[in-house]
Coordinates of C-alpha atoms in Angstrom, one line a residue:
Chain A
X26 CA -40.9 -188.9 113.4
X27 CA -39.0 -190.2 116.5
X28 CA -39.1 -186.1 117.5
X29 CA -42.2 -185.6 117.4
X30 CA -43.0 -189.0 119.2
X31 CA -40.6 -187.6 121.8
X32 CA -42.5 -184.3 122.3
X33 CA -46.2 -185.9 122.6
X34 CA -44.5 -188.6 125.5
X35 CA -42.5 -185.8 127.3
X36 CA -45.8 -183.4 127.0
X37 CA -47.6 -186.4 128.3
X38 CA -45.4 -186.9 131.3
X39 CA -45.5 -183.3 132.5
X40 CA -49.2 -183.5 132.5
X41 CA -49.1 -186.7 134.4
X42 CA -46.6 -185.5 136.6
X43 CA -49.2 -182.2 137.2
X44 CA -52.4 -184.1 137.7
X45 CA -51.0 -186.7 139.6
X46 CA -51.6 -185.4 143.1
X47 CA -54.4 -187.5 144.8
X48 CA -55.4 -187.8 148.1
X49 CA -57.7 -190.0 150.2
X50 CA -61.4 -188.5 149.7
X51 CA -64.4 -190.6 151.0
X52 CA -67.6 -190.5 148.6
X53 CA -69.6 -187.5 149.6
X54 CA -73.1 -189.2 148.8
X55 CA -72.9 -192.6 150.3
X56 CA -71.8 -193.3 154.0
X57 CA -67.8 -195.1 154.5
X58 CA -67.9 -195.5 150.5
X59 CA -64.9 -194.3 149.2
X60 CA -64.9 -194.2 145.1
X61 CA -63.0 -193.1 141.9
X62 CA -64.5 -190.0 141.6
X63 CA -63.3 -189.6 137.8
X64 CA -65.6 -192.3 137.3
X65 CA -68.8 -191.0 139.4
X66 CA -68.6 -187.6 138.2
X67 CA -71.3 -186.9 140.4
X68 CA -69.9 -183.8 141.9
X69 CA -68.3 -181.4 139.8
X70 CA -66.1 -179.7 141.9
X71 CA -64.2 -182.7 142.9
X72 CA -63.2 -182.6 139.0
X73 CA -60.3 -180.6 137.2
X74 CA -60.2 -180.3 133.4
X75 CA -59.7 -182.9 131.2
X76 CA -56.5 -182.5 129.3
X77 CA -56.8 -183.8 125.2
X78 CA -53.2 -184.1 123.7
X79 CA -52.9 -184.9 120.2
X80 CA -50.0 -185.9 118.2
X81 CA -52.5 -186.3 115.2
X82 CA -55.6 -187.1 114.6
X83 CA -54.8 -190.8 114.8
X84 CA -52.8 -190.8 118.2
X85 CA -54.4 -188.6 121.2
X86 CA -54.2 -189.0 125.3
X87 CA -57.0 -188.1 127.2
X88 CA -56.3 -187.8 130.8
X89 CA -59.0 -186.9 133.2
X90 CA -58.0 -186.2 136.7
X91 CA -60.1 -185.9 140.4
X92 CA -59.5 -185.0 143.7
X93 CA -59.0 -188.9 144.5
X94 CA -58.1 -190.6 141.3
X95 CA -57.0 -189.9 137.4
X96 CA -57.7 -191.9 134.6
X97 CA -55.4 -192.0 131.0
X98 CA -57.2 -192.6 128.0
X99 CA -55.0 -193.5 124.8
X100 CA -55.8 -193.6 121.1
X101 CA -53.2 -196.3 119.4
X102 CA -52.2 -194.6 115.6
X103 CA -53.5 -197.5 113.4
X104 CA -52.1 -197.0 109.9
X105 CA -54.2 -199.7 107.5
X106 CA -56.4 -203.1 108.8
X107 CA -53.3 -205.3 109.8
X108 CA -52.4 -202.8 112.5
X109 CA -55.9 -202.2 113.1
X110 CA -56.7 -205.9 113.8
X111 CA -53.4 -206.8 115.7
X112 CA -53.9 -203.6 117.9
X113 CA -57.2 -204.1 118.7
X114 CA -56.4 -207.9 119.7
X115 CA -53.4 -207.1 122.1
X116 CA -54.8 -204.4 124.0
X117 CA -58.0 -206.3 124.3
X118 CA -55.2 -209.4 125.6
X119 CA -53.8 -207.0 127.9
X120 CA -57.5 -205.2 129.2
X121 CA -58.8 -208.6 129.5
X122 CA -55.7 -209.2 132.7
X123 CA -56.8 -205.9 134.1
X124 CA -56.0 -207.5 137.3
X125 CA -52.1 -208.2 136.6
X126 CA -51.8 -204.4 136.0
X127 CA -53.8 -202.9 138.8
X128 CA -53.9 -199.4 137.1
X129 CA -55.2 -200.9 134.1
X130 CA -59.0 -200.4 133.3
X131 CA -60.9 -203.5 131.8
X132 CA -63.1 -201.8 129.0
X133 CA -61.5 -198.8 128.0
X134 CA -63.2 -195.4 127.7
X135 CA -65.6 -195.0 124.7
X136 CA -63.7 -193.2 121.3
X137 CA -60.4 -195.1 122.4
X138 CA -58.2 -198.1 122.7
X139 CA -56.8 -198.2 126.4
X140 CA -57.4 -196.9 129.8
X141 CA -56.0 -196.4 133.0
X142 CA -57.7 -195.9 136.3
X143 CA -54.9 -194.7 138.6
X144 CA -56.1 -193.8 142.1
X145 CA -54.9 -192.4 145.3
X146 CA -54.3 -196.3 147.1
X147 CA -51.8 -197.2 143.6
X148 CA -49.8 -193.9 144.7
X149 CA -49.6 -194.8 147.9
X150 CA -48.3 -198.2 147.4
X151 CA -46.3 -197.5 144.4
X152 CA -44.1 -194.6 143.8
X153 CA -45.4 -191.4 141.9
X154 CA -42.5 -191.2 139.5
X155 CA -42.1 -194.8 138.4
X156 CA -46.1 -194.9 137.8
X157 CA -45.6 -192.0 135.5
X158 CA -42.8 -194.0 134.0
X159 CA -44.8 -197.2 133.6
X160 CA -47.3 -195.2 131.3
X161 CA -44.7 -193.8 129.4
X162 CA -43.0 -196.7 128.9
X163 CA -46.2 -198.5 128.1
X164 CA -46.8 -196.3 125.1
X165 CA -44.0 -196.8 124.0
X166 CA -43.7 -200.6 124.2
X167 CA -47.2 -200.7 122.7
X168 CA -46.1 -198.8 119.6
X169 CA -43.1 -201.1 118.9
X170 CA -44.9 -204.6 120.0
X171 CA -47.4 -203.4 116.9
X172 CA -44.9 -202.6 114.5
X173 CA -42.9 -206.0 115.3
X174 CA -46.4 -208.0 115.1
X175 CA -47.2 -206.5 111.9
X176 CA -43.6 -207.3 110.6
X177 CA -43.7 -210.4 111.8
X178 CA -46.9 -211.3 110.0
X179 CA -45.8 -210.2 106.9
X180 CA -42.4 -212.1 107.1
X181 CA -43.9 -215.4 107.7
X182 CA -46.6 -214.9 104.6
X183 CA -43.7 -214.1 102.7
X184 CA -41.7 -217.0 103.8
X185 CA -44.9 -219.8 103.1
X186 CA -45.6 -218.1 99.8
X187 CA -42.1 -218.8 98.9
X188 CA -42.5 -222.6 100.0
X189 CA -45.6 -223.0 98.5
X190 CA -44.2 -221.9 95.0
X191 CA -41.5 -223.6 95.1
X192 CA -43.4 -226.8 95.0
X193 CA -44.6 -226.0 91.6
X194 CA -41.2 -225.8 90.4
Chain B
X21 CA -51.9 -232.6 109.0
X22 CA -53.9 -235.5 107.5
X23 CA -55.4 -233.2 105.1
X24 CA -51.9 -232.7 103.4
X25 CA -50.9 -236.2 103.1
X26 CA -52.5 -238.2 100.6
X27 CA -52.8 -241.5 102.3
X28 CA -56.0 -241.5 104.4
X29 CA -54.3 -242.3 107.6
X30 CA -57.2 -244.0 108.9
X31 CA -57.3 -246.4 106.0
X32 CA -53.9 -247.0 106.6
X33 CA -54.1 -248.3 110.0
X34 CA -56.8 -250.4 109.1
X35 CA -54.8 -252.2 106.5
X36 CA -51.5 -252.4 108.2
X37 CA -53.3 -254.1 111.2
X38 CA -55.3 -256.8 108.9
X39 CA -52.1 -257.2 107.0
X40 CA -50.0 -257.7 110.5
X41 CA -52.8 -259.2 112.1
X42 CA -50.7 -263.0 113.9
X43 CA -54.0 -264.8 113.2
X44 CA -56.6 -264.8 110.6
X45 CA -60.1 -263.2 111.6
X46 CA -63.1 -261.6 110.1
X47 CA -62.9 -258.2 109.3
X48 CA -65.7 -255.8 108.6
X49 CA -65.5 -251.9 108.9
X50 CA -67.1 -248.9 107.5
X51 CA -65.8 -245.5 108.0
X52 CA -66.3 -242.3 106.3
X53 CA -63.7 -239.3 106.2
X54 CA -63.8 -235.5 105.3
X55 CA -65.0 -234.7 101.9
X56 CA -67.8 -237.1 102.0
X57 CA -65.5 -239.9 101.7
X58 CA -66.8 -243.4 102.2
X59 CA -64.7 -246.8 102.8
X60 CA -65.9 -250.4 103.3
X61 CA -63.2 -253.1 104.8
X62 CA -63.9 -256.5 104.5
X63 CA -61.8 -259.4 105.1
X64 CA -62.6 -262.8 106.1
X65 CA -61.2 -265.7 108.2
X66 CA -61.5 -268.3 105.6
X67 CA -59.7 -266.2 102.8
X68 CA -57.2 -264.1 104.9
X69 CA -54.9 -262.8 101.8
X70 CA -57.9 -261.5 100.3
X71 CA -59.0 -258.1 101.3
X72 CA -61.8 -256.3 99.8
X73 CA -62.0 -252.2 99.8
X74 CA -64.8 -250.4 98.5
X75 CA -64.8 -246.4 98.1
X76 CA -67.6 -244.1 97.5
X77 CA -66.8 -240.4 97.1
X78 CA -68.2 -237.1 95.1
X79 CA -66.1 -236.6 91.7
X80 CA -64.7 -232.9 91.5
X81 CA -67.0 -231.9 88.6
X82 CA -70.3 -233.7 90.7
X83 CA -69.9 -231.9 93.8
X84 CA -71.5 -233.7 96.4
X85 CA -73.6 -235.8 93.7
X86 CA -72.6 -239.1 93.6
X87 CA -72.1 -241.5 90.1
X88 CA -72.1 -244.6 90.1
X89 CA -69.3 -245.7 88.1
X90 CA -65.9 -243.6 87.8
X91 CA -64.7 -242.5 84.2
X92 CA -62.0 -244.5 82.4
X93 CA -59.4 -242.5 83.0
X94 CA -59.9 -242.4 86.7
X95 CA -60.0 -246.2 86.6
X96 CA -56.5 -246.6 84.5
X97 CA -55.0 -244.2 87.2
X98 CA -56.2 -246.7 89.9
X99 CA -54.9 -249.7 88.0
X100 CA -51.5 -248.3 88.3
X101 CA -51.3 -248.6 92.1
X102 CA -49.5 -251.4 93.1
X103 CA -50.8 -253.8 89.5
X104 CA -49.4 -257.3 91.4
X105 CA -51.4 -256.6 94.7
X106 CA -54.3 -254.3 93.3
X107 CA -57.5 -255.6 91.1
X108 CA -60.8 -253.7 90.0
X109 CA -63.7 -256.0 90.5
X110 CA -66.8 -255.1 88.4
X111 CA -69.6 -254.6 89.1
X112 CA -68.4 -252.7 92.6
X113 CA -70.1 -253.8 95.9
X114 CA -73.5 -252.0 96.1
X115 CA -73.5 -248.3 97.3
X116 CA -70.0 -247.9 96.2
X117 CA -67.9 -246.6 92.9
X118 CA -65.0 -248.8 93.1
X119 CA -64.5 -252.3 94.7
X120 CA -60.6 -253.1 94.9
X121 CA -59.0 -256.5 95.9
X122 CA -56.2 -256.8 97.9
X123 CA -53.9 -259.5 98.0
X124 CA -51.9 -259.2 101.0
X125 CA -49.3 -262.5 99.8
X126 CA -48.2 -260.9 97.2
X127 CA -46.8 -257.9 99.6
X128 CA -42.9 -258.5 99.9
X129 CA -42.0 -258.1 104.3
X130 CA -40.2 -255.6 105.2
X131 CA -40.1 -251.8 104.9
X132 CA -41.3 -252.1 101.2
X133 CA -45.0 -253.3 102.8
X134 CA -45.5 -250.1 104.7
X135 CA -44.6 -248.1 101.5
X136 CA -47.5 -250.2 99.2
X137 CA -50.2 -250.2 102.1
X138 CA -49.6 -246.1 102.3
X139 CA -49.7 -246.2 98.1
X140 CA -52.9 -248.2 98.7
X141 CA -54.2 -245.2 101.2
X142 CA -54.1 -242.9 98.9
X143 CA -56.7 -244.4 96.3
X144 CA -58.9 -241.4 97.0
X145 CA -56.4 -238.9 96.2
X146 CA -55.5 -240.7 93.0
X147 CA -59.3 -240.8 92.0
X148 CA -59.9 -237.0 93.1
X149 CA -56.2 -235.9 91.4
X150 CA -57.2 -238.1 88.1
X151 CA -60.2 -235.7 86.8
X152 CA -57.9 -232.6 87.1
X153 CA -54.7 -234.5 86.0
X154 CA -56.6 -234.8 82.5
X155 CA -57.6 -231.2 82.3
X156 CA -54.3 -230.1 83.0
X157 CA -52.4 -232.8 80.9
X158 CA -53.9 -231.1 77.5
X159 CA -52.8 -227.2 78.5
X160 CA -50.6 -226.9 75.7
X161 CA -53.2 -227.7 72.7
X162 CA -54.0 -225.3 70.5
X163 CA -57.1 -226.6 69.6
X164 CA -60.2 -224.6 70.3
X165 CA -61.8 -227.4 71.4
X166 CA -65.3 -227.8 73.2
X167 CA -65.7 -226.1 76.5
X168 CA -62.7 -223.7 76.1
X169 CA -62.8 -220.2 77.8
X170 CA -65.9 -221.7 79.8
X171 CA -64.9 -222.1 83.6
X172 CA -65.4 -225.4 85.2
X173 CA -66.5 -225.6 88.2
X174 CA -64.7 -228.4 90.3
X175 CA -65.7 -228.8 94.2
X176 CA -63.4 -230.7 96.6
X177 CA -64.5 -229.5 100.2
X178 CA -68.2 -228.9 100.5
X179 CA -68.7 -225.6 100.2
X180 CA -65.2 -224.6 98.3
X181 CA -65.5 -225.1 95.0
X182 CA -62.8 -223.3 92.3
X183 CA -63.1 -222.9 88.9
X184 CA -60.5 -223.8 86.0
X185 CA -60.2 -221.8 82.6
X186 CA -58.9 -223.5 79.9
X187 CA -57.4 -221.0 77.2
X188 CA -54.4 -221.3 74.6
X189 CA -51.4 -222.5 76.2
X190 CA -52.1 -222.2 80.1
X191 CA -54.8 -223.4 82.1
X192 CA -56.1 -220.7 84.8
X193 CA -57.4 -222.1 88.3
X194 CA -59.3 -219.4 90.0
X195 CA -60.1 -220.1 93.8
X196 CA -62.8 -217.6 95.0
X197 CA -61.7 -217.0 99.3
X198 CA -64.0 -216.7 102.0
X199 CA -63.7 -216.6 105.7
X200 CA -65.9 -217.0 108.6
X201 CA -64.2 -213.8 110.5
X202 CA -62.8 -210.2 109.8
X203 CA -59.3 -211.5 111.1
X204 CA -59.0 -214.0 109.0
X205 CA -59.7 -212.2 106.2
X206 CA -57.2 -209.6 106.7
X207 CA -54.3 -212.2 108.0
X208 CA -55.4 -214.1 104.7
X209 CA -55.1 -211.2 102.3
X210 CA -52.0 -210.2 103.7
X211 CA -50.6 -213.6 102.2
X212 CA -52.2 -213.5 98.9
X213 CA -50.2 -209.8 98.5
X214 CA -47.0 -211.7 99.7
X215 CA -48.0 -214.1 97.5
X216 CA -47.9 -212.0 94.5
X217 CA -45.3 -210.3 95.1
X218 CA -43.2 -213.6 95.6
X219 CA -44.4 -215.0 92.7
X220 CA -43.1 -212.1 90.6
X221 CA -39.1 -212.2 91.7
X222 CA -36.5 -214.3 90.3
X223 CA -36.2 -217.2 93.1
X224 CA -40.3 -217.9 92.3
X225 CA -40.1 -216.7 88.5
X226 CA -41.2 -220.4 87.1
X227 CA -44.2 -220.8 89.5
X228 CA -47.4 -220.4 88.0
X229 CA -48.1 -216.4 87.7
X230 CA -50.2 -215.6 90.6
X231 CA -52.7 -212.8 90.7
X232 CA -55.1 -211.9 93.5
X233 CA -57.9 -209.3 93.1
X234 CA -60.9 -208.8 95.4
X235 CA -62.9 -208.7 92.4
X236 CA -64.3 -211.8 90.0
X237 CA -62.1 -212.0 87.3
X238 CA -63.5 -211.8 84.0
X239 CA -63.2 -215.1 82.9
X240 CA -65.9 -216.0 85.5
X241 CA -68.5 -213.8 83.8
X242 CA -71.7 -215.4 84.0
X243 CA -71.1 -217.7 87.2
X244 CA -73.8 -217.5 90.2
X245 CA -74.0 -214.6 92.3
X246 CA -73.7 -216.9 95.2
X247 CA -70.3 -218.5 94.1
X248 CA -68.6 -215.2 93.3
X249 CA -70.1 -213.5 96.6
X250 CA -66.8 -213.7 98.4
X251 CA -64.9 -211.2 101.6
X252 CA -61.2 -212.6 100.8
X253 CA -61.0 -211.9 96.9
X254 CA -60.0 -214.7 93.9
X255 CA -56.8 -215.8 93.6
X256 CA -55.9 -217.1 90.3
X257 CA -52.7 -219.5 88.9
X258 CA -52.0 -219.4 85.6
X259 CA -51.0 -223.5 84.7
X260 CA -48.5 -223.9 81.6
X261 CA -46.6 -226.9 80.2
X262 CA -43.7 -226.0 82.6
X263 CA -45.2 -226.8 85.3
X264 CA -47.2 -230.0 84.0
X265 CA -44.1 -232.1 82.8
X266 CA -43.6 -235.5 83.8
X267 CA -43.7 -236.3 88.2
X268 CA -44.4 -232.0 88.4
X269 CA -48.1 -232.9 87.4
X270 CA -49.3 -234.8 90.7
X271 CA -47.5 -232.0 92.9
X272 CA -49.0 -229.3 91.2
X273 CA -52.5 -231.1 90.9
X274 CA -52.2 -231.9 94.6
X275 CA -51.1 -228.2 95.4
X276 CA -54.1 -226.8 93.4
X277 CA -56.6 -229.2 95.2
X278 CA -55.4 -227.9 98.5
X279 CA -54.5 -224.3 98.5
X280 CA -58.1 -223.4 100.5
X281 CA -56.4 -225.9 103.2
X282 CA -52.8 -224.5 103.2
X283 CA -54.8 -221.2 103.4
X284 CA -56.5 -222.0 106.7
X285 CA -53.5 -223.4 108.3
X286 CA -51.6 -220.5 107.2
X287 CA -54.0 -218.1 108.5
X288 CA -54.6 -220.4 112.3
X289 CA -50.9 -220.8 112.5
X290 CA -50.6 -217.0 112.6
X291 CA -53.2 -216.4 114.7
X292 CA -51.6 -219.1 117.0
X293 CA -47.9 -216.8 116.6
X294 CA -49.9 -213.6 117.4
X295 CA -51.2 -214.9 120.4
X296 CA -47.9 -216.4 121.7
X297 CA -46.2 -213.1 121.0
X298 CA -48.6 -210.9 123.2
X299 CA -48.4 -213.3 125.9
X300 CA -44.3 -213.4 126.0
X301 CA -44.9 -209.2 126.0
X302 CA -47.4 -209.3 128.7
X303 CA -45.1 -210.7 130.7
X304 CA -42.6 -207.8 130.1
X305 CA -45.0 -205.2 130.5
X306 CA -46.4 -207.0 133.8
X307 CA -42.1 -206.8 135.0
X308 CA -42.0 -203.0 134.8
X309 CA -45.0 -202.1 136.6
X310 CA -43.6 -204.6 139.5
X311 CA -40.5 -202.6 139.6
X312 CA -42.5 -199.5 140.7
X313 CA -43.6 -201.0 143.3
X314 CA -40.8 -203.6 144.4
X315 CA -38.8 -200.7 147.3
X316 CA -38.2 -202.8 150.1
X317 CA -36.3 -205.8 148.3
X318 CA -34.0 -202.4 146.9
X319 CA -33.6 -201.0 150.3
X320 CA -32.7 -204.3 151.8
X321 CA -29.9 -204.8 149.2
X322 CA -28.3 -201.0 149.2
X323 CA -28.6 -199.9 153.2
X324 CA -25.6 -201.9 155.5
X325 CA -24.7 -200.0 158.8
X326 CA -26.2 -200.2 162.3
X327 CA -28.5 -202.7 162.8
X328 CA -31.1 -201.0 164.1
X329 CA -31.0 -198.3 161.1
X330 CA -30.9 -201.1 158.6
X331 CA -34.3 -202.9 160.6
X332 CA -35.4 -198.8 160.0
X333 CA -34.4 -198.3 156.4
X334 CA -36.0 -202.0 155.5
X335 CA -39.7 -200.3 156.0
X336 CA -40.9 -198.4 153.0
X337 CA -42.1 -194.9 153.3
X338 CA -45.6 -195.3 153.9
X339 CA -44.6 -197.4 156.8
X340 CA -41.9 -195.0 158.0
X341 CA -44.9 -192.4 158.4
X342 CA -47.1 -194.3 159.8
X343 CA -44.7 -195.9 162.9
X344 CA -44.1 -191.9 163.2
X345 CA -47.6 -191.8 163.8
X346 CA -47.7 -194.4 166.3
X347 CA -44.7 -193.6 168.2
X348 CA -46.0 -190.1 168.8
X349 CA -49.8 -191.3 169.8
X350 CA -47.2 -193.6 172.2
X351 CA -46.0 -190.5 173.5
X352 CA -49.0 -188.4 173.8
X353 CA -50.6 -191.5 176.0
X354 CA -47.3 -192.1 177.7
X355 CA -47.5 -188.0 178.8
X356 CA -51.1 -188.6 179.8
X357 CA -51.6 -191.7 181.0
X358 CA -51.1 -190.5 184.8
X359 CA -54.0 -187.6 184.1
X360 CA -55.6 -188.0 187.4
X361 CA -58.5 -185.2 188.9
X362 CA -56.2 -182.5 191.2
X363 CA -53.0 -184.0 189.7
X364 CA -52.0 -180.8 188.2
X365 CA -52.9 -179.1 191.2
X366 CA -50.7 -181.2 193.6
X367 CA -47.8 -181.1 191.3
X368 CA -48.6 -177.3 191.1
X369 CA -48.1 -177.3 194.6
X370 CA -45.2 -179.5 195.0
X371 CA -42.9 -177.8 192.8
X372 CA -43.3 -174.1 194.4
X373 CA -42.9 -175.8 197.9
X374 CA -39.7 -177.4 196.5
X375 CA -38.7 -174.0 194.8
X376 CA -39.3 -172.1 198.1
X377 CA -37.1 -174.7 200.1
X378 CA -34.3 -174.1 197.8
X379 CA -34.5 -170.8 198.7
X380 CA -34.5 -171.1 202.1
X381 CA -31.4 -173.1 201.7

């Protein structure tokens, strides 16, 4: 399990690590504007392909890359409705404080649970490798926060159920 | 939480301030409390020992309909709080099931005066404990008596009711779950599997067998759709003699009558843990995304040397670049700031004069 977990983050990192060359490009259509254009998608050559990797049908990455900007789309694996609703909570904490991110996108993309916007001023500011490292790293923590929540949940029912039985006896 | 204790705090503040109050004075309140609960405080200035409580309140079988006079049993129950302070008077004050009177002189000072005003409190859980107390004090008759195998529905919050089974040698209590959201359902259910499973090993073995099943039971055959419509399943005790001997009948009457509460607490209290967990990780995640960024504070630690290469390393790369940049614009002007019309031409000039007087020389 921890292999294959290994492959899918080290396949996404190599695709980051490709598509992550943006420069500066002002908006074609509209005067001094200067936009996402992953976003716009108003002129298709400013696009590349959109790269879908799947560990399963449960956990995928999307990541959609532009001349200017590239944005990572991830699917959570969500194993019964405990992880569903605790998932679904902290990433909608997390989206909600966009702004403490910066590279974090407040809704994300339609047919998954988080997205990140990532455009040529966060390179700029912050370095290429750690960004790449942060995502990584992001999965990651996101996997085991879920786990620990849903543990966690469990061991306290368990735990009040005890103390609540024992009052009978 | 209030809900848990059985004194009505409320009530108990009332009477602890009449009974410490320096001076006699007249005393007349009416309050009413959760569950449809209603209390009426009297006391004069003229008779200051004297204190007169009235209560009003739904029985558990009644739901919110209201009798006018309690049963028998209920009333023997209330006669054995506090006998030397506490008497019934009949007929009860209009509006009201139960008129009590109070006689503060007899209450010994001390510690001992808090402990009889809080037994006094608690008159409503005695009266709504009393109904189920008798159910559950004949489990172990054999009898096939009236009403057996039929469920009874008892209500103690509005909209809550449970239902209890009598059948040979146990008593089952069946509490039918529902929740307002999709979360609290899931949390919720969570506990009742915990629960079940808990109430199956050896440290939990003589609790009351638990079962939960997102399905009515069978025993409630025949109830109203609208009762058994539920989105958090029954969960059902099975009550025997064991757990109904002697001072184990009032804790597990009082458990029974509120298990929806400890359910909700349970469920807000997690929520509550959820929510202090994903901000502590927030705060983590928020750390490692600053360290991408965070180059000068590194730079200024590592680099020692010249000072004017340690004032050059402090600048990030970006910045680096950019005084490049500058500094060769600088130049650029520098080399043509004295760009004047014929200059080139005069310095043309000067220089192969001075070449050709160096070769004169």
């Amino acid at each position: 399990m921890a292999n294959t977990s290994r492959l899918y983050l080290t396949c996404i990192r190599n695709t980051l690590e490709a598509a992550m060359c943006l420069q500066n490009f002002p908006c074609q259509e509209v005067e001094r504007h200067n936009k996402p254009e992953v976003e716009l998608k108003t002129s298709p050559e400013l696009l590349l392909n959109p790269v879908l990797i799947c560990r399963n049908e449960a956990e995928k990455c999307l990541i959609d890359s532009s001349i200017n900007s590239l944005r990572i789309s991830l699917k959570v694996k969500q194993a019964d409705e405990l992880e569903n609703i605790l998932t679904k909570k902290f990433l909608r904490f997390l989206s909600m404080r966009a702004e403490a991110f910066q590279v974090l996108r407040r809704k994300p993309v339609q047919g998954y649970d988080i997205s990140f916007l990532v455009t040529n001023y966060h390179c700029e500011e912050m370095q290429k490798h750690k960004l790449i490292d942060f995502i990584v790293q992001f999965m990651e923590d996101i996997d085991k926060e879920i786990s620990e929540l849903k543990l966690s949940v469990n061991t306290r029912g368990r735990l009040v159920a005890t103390e609540f039985l024992k009052q009978f006896i | 939480m209030a809900c848990f204790e059985r004194a009505s705090p409320a009530l108990k503040e009332i009477l602890l301030k009449i009974y410490r109050a320096e001076r006699p004075a007249e005393f007349d309140h009416q309050m009413h409390e959760f569950g449809s609960v209603q209390y009426h405080v009297k006391c004069s200035a003229s008779d200051p020992h004297q204190t007169y409580l009235s209560i009003s309140m739904p029985l558990l079988s009644q739901g919110l309909q209201f009798t006018t006079r309690l049963p028998n049993h209920t009333l023997d129950m209330v006669k054995g709080i506090c006998p030397d302070v506490v008497e019934i008077i009949e007929p009860p004050k209009d509006g009201y099931q139960l008129t009590l009177r109070l006689n503060f002189a007899r209450i010994p000072h001390g510690k001992v005066s808090t402990k009889i005003i809080t037994e006094i409190s608690s008159v409503q859980a005695v009266i709504l404990s009393s109904q189920l107390k008798e159910m559950l004090r004949n489990v172990d008759s054999q009898e096939i008596s009236q009403g057996m195998y039929k469920a009874i529905k008892l209500i103690y919050h509005p909209g809550e009711p449970f239902y209890v089974i009598k059948q040979p040698a146990k008593i089952t209590a069946v509490f039918p779950m529902r929740f307002k959201e999709n979360t609290d359902v899931i949390i919720a259910t969570a506990f009742f599997q915990e629960l079940v499973v808990v109430g199956s090993t050896g440290a939990c073995a003589k609790a009351p067998h638990c079962i939960w099943s997102p399905i009515p039971p069978p025993e409630l055959r025949g109830e109203p759709i609208e009762d058994l419509s539920t989105n958090g399943g029954f969960v059902s005790f099975d009550i025997t003699s064991r757990h109904v001997e002697g001072k184990k009948l009032d804790k597990t009457v009082w458990n029974l009558l509120n298990f929806y509460t400890f359910v909700k607490y349970h469920v807000k209290s997690t929520r509550g843990f959820i929510h202090r967990r994903m901000r502590m990780r927030l705060g983590n995640l928020i750390e490692i995304l600053q360290n991408a960024g965070i180059e000068e504070e590194q730079i200024k630690t590592k680099v020692q040397g010249f000072k004017y290469v340690r004032k050059l390393a402090r600048f990030s790369k970006p910045k680096i670049v950019k005084r490049r940049c500058n500094f060769s614009k600088k130049l650029k002007r520098i080399r043509s700031r004295l760009k004047i019309h014929g200059y080139k031409l005069i310095s043309y000039l000067l220089s192969s004069y001075y070449v050709t007087s160096q070769a004169t020389y």
